[in-house]
């Protein structure tokens, strides 16, 4: 039988991979991909707990809202990426240090 | 009448609604919707006044509180409880605070409609002003540290926007950033403290925290060699230090006067800076448990005295007021530290009234004369009689002249400080607290009267500067050109707020009697109502008190209890007071502070009216230079610590970035060698140079280390730090 | 039996594609692998009986977000990201390199250890729940929940989406210099 732990482990792996993507890759779009992975890990946790730990569907609602927020975040994030590309002609993350000083 | 959530929530919600409407439709409304902001604050004021009336007239018992909670979300699984509650917590203290915040904010709003008239940022100003006020009201109403933190951050953001409202001026932009970053250092610690409390209590409700303190749950594992309670209390107090601008983190407040004057009035008087004192008062049992009250007192004393000395040499009228705010905040912290709980809170209230009035008066002067440098003012008494009257009342109050509010509250703090320093059998070194406190009180009287004399008395010097007045821009955004000063006339938007605030600088409103010692009672049986209503929370009472649902109704009839009589109670919250000695300390303190205040006024009189003593600047040019440089704190932070001292660290980090983070590590052995080399260089530069040459504390250094890392600008580095800090927190605290 | 088969397939798809996202050099391929991950997660939702969430996941993520990502990749110069050599400025190539991956891996290990420490107690305390192999449709109940208990969040999310839409349009619009 599939247990809650297996879902939690998959979600942990997803989260860590997302974290590695966010830290290791230098491309802003890739970092956004990492964020999507992390959000999905959280949503998977919600649904898994909803099935195994509680008796209601609140977890489903939460993951639906996560999807909504992810959509909004992707739209705005990619708009920023495109704008950044128009200005800097690169999407290398280390170029984005305008606010440093 | 009944208390439902509907009779409490509008206090917070109506300014929020005004903010939303002004933010989106402000430009469409007549006068950019400033009337809406004023109206919304007035609604808050009416509701607060009703609550205050009920508490004041004894409808509720002294230790009664209204606590309504609802569960925001509940993610508990198994035995792991993860539940976040939100709610409203109302007791005597918050009823007083609500009335003060909404009342003062209402008058400030009213004044702003006059002050900001025809200003290009009029609309923007009236977006942030109600949001700021609502955040403060929400902070006062909130029942847990978590929502307190949310409102705390909203206020930080609003102050950032209000300080930098003329963002095209470079100084204003810098000042707003400085305020934001400096308070952020404190905020990090506050958040850390909140998480630590959550860990042991499982909730951040005040009620639960008090109960946990009473049940001794704070015997958690020691952190970094200090006990858990001390660690938590220190973290919370560090947050308060940032917000209330206490000594190492004070640098932002003087620059916060870059915004429009009513905005400064709101920041300095009713909101923002009092939030830090508020959280220290709310968490007072924790401070006592963690045994850091002496530390609070010392920090407060250093701030009170240091800021007062700087204020003596400032020439900008708003700068004097800004430093006097710092100094008065120091007194509040002394009050918290020496255990004079209700006097510290009373000083919050009295200070709010007179400081708001002082700032608004300064605004009135600036608006009329378009000049804020005191050497270019003078002789304004005949032009601005009402402003003069209001400002004089407040100056008397802040200087600690008898019969005025500042005397009542500050004197009680100083009396307790005297007891704390000399008679309570503490470490003799702590005598520095009352000494610095009294010295600061004398300086306060001096510099405030210096400001009054330079501004309102003597010959009028405004015309001297008109030749080159063009092109000079005052903080109001107007070019100071040489039109005649008009005589002011009574106007309900410009003078009446000042006069109303001036009325509340009289001492009897707060003490309940005119002279003290039950003589000349004004409120009859409500003599010393402040002491009756405000007392340090007694944690044992909070164990197992039931919570009410959010929709519940409090009926007054069921909970009327007779007021306790506290005629001979001192309001001292420290450990085991010796009543007799305490009384002696208060008597000595009262006479001493009267003497000191009058001598301060007298010296100012000699220097600036009689001119028989040379002004300070001519007498001690060296000291004046040092004070004008504000003890070189900015220089120290920016040039020495960040630029010089941290250059080595800078190189080290740059190497870390380039070497490990990017691809420059070629050889493992070479890398190790270079680490050792750079580390020793870093040690040399930072530790030896900074401490050996400048002789400064390592703590300050650490703050800047944090700042430096935060400023690396590499977002991926932030991710790493985030995970590492989280991990280290979990591993060290052994959850 | 079918359930376990579906779970294993989905889990393998999810984890494998996720790792591929992290290590593929071409950002275009990364996006495609993300697609696989998202479909795998939809499969996991299905094994959890969350039919509505699974379908939404496929529609919104696979149909919307990934396409958006691909557009962004193409608008910002697709081929350029294939492991560019180090340039004169001393910047690392866009994909990162073994050092950044080493650092990322280290942080990941730290995170896993931290999480395992936290989760151990959770694993032990959650009661084993037995449920049959029945998977009732959740659409009806989710609809009720959305317009009853969570109606405020529902409305707010629509405002959020509108705001994101307008914001994205404003940010990305071409500007005259």
Short mmCIF file of N, CA, C and O in Angstrom, two decimals, chain A residues 19 21-26 31 46 49 53-54 62 93-94 96-97 100-101, chain B residues 73 75-78 177 657 661-662 708 711-716 719-720 723:
data_model
loop_
_atom_site.label_atom_id
_atom_site.label_comp_id
_atom_site.label_asym_id
_atom_site.label_seq_id
_atom_site.Cartn_x
_atom_site.Cartn_y
_atom_site.Cartn_z
N UNK A 19 15.40 23.66 -5.14
CA UNK A 19 16.39 24.49 -4.43
C UNK A 19 17.72 24.49 -5.17
O UNK A 19 18.35 25.54 -5.37
N UNK A 21 18.23 23.89 -8.31
CA UNK A 21 18.08 24.65 -9.54
C UNK A 21 18.21 26.13 -9.25
O UNK A 21 18.91 26.87 -9.95
N UNK A 22 17.55 26.56 -8.18
CA UNK A 22 17.58 27.99 -7.87
C UNK A 22 18.97 28.47 -7.50
O UNK A 22 19.34 29.60 -7.77
N UNK A 23 19.74 27.60 -6.85
CA UNK A 23 21.07 28.04 -6.43
C UNK A 23 22.10 27.85 -7.53
O UNK A 23 22.94 28.70 -7.76
N UNK A 24 21.99 26.72 -8.24
CA UNK A 24 23.10 26.36 -9.11
C UNK A 24 23.02 27.03 -10.48
O UNK A 24 24.04 27.33 -11.07
N UNK A 25 21.82 27.25 -10.99
CA UNK A 25 21.75 27.73 -12.37
C UNK A 25 21.75 29.23 -12.42
O UNK A 25 21.26 29.91 -11.53
N UNK A 26 22.35 29.72 -13.49
CA UNK A 26 22.56 31.16 -13.56
C UNK A 26 21.55 31.84 -14.48
O UNK A 26 21.68 33.01 -14.77
N UNK A 31 15.72 29.68 -12.94
CA UNK A 31 15.36 29.89 -11.54
C UNK A 31 13.86 29.87 -11.37
O UNK A 31 13.32 29.32 -10.40
N UNK A 46 0.20 19.22 0.41
CA UNK A 46 -1.14 19.58 0.86
C UNK A 46 -2.14 18.48 0.52
O UNK A 46 -2.93 18.04 1.36
N UNK A 49 -1.53 15.25 2.58
CA UNK A 49 -2.03 15.35 3.95
C UNK A 49 -3.55 15.34 3.96
O UNK A 49 -4.17 14.78 4.87
N UNK A 53 -4.31 12.59 6.47
CA UNK A 53 -4.36 13.09 7.85
C UNK A 53 -5.70 13.73 8.20
O UNK A 53 -6.14 13.63 9.33
N UNK A 54 -6.32 14.37 7.29
CA UNK A 54 -7.59 15.01 7.62
C UNK A 54 -8.70 14.41 6.77
O UNK A 54 -8.45 13.67 5.83
N UNK A 62 -6.25 24.34 -1.13
CA UNK A 62 -4.96 25.03 -1.02
C UNK A 62 -4.14 24.82 -2.27
O UNK A 62 -3.53 25.74 -2.81
N UNK A 93 21.78 35.84 -14.06
CA UNK A 93 21.28 36.34 -12.78
C UNK A 93 22.27 37.29 -12.13
O UNK A 93 21.89 38.24 -11.45
N UNK A 94 23.55 37.09 -12.33
CA UNK A 94 24.53 37.93 -11.65
C UNK A 94 24.57 39.35 -12.22
O UNK A 94 25.23 40.22 -11.67
N UNK A 96 21.89 41.02 -12.39
CA UNK A 96 20.77 41.71 -11.73
C UNK A 96 21.19 42.21 -10.36
O UNK A 96 20.77 41.70 -9.34
N UNK A 97 22.09 43.17 -10.35
CA UNK A 97 22.55 43.69 -9.05
C UNK A 97 22.38 45.20 -8.99
O UNK A 97 23.17 45.89 -8.37
N UNK A 100 22.14 46.93 -5.53
CA UNK A 100 23.18 46.63 -4.55
C UNK A 100 23.57 47.87 -3.74
O UNK A 100 23.73 47.83 -2.54
N UNK A 101 23.75 48.98 -4.43
CA UNK A 101 24.20 50.16 -3.68
C UNK A 101 23.02 50.99 -3.22
O UNK A 101 22.83 52.07 -3.61
N UNK B 73 -5.60 29.65 10.30
CA UNK B 73 -5.56 28.36 9.63
C UNK B 73 -5.03 27.32 10.59
O UNK B 73 -4.36 27.63 11.57
N UNK B 75 -3.25 23.60 10.54
CA UNK B 75 -2.64 22.54 9.75
C UNK B 75 -2.11 21.44 10.65
O UNK B 75 -1.12 20.80 10.36
N UNK B 76 -2.77 21.26 11.77
CA UNK B 76 -2.29 20.25 12.70
C UNK B 76 -2.41 18.87 12.08
O UNK B 76 -3.35 18.58 11.36
N UNK B 77 -1.40 18.05 12.35
CA UNK B 77 -1.47 16.68 11.89
C UNK B 77 -0.94 15.81 13.01
O UNK B 77 0.15 16.03 13.52
N UNK B 78 -1.69 14.82 13.38
CA UNK B 78 -1.26 13.96 14.46
C UNK B 78 -1.10 14.78 15.74
O UNK B 78 -1.95 15.58 16.09
N UNK B 177 15.79 55.03 2.80
CA UNK B 177 16.46 53.73 2.74
C UNK B 177 17.13 53.40 4.06
O UNK B 177 17.07 52.26 4.54
N UNK B 657 32.93 34.40 -3.69
CA UNK B 657 32.07 34.46 -4.87
C UNK B 657 32.79 33.95 -6.09
O UNK B 657 32.31 33.08 -6.80
N UNK B 661 32.25 30.00 -5.54
CA UNK B 661 30.94 30.09 -6.14
C UNK B 661 31.06 30.03 -7.64
O UNK B 661 30.29 29.39 -8.32
N UNK B 662 32.00 30.73 -8.22
CA UNK B 662 32.23 30.58 -9.65
C UNK B 662 33.35 29.57 -9.85
O UNK B 662 33.44 28.62 -9.11
N UNK B 708 26.39 43.86 5.54
CA UNK B 708 27.28 43.69 4.40
C UNK B 708 26.89 42.46 3.59
O UNK B 708 26.85 42.47 2.37
N UNK B 711 23.89 42.97 1.62
CA UNK B 711 24.05 43.86 0.48
C UNK B 711 24.84 43.26 -0.67
O UNK B 711 25.19 43.97 -1.59
N UNK B 712 25.14 41.97 -0.63
CA UNK B 712 25.98 41.43 -1.69
C UNK B 712 25.27 41.50 -3.04
O UNK B 712 25.93 41.50 -4.06
N UNK B 713 23.94 41.55 -3.04
CA UNK B 713 23.22 41.76 -4.29
C UNK B 713 23.07 40.53 -5.13
O UNK B 713 22.46 40.57 -6.18
N UNK B 714 23.60 39.41 -4.70
CA UNK B 714 23.46 38.18 -5.47
C UNK B 714 22.30 37.39 -4.91
O UNK B 714 22.36 36.91 -3.78
N UNK B 715 21.28 37.23 -5.71
CA UNK B 715 20.05 36.65 -5.16
C UNK B 715 20.27 35.20 -4.77
O UNK B 715 19.70 34.72 -3.79
N UNK B 716 21.13 34.51 -5.48
CA UNK B 716 21.32 33.11 -5.14
C UNK B 716 22.04 32.95 -3.81
O UNK B 716 21.81 31.99 -3.09
N UNK B 719 19.43 32.85 -1.23
CA UNK B 719 18.81 31.54 -1.05
C UNK B 719 19.64 30.69 -0.11
O UNK B 719 19.13 30.05 0.82
N UNK B 720 20.96 30.70 -0.39
CA UNK B 720 21.84 29.87 0.43
C UNK B 720 21.77 30.30 1.88
O UNK B 720 21.60 29.47 2.78
N UNK B 723 18.47 29.13 3.55
CA UNK B 723 18.43 27.73 3.94
C UNK B 723 19.37 27.48 5.11
O UNK B 723 19.03 26.77 6.06
#
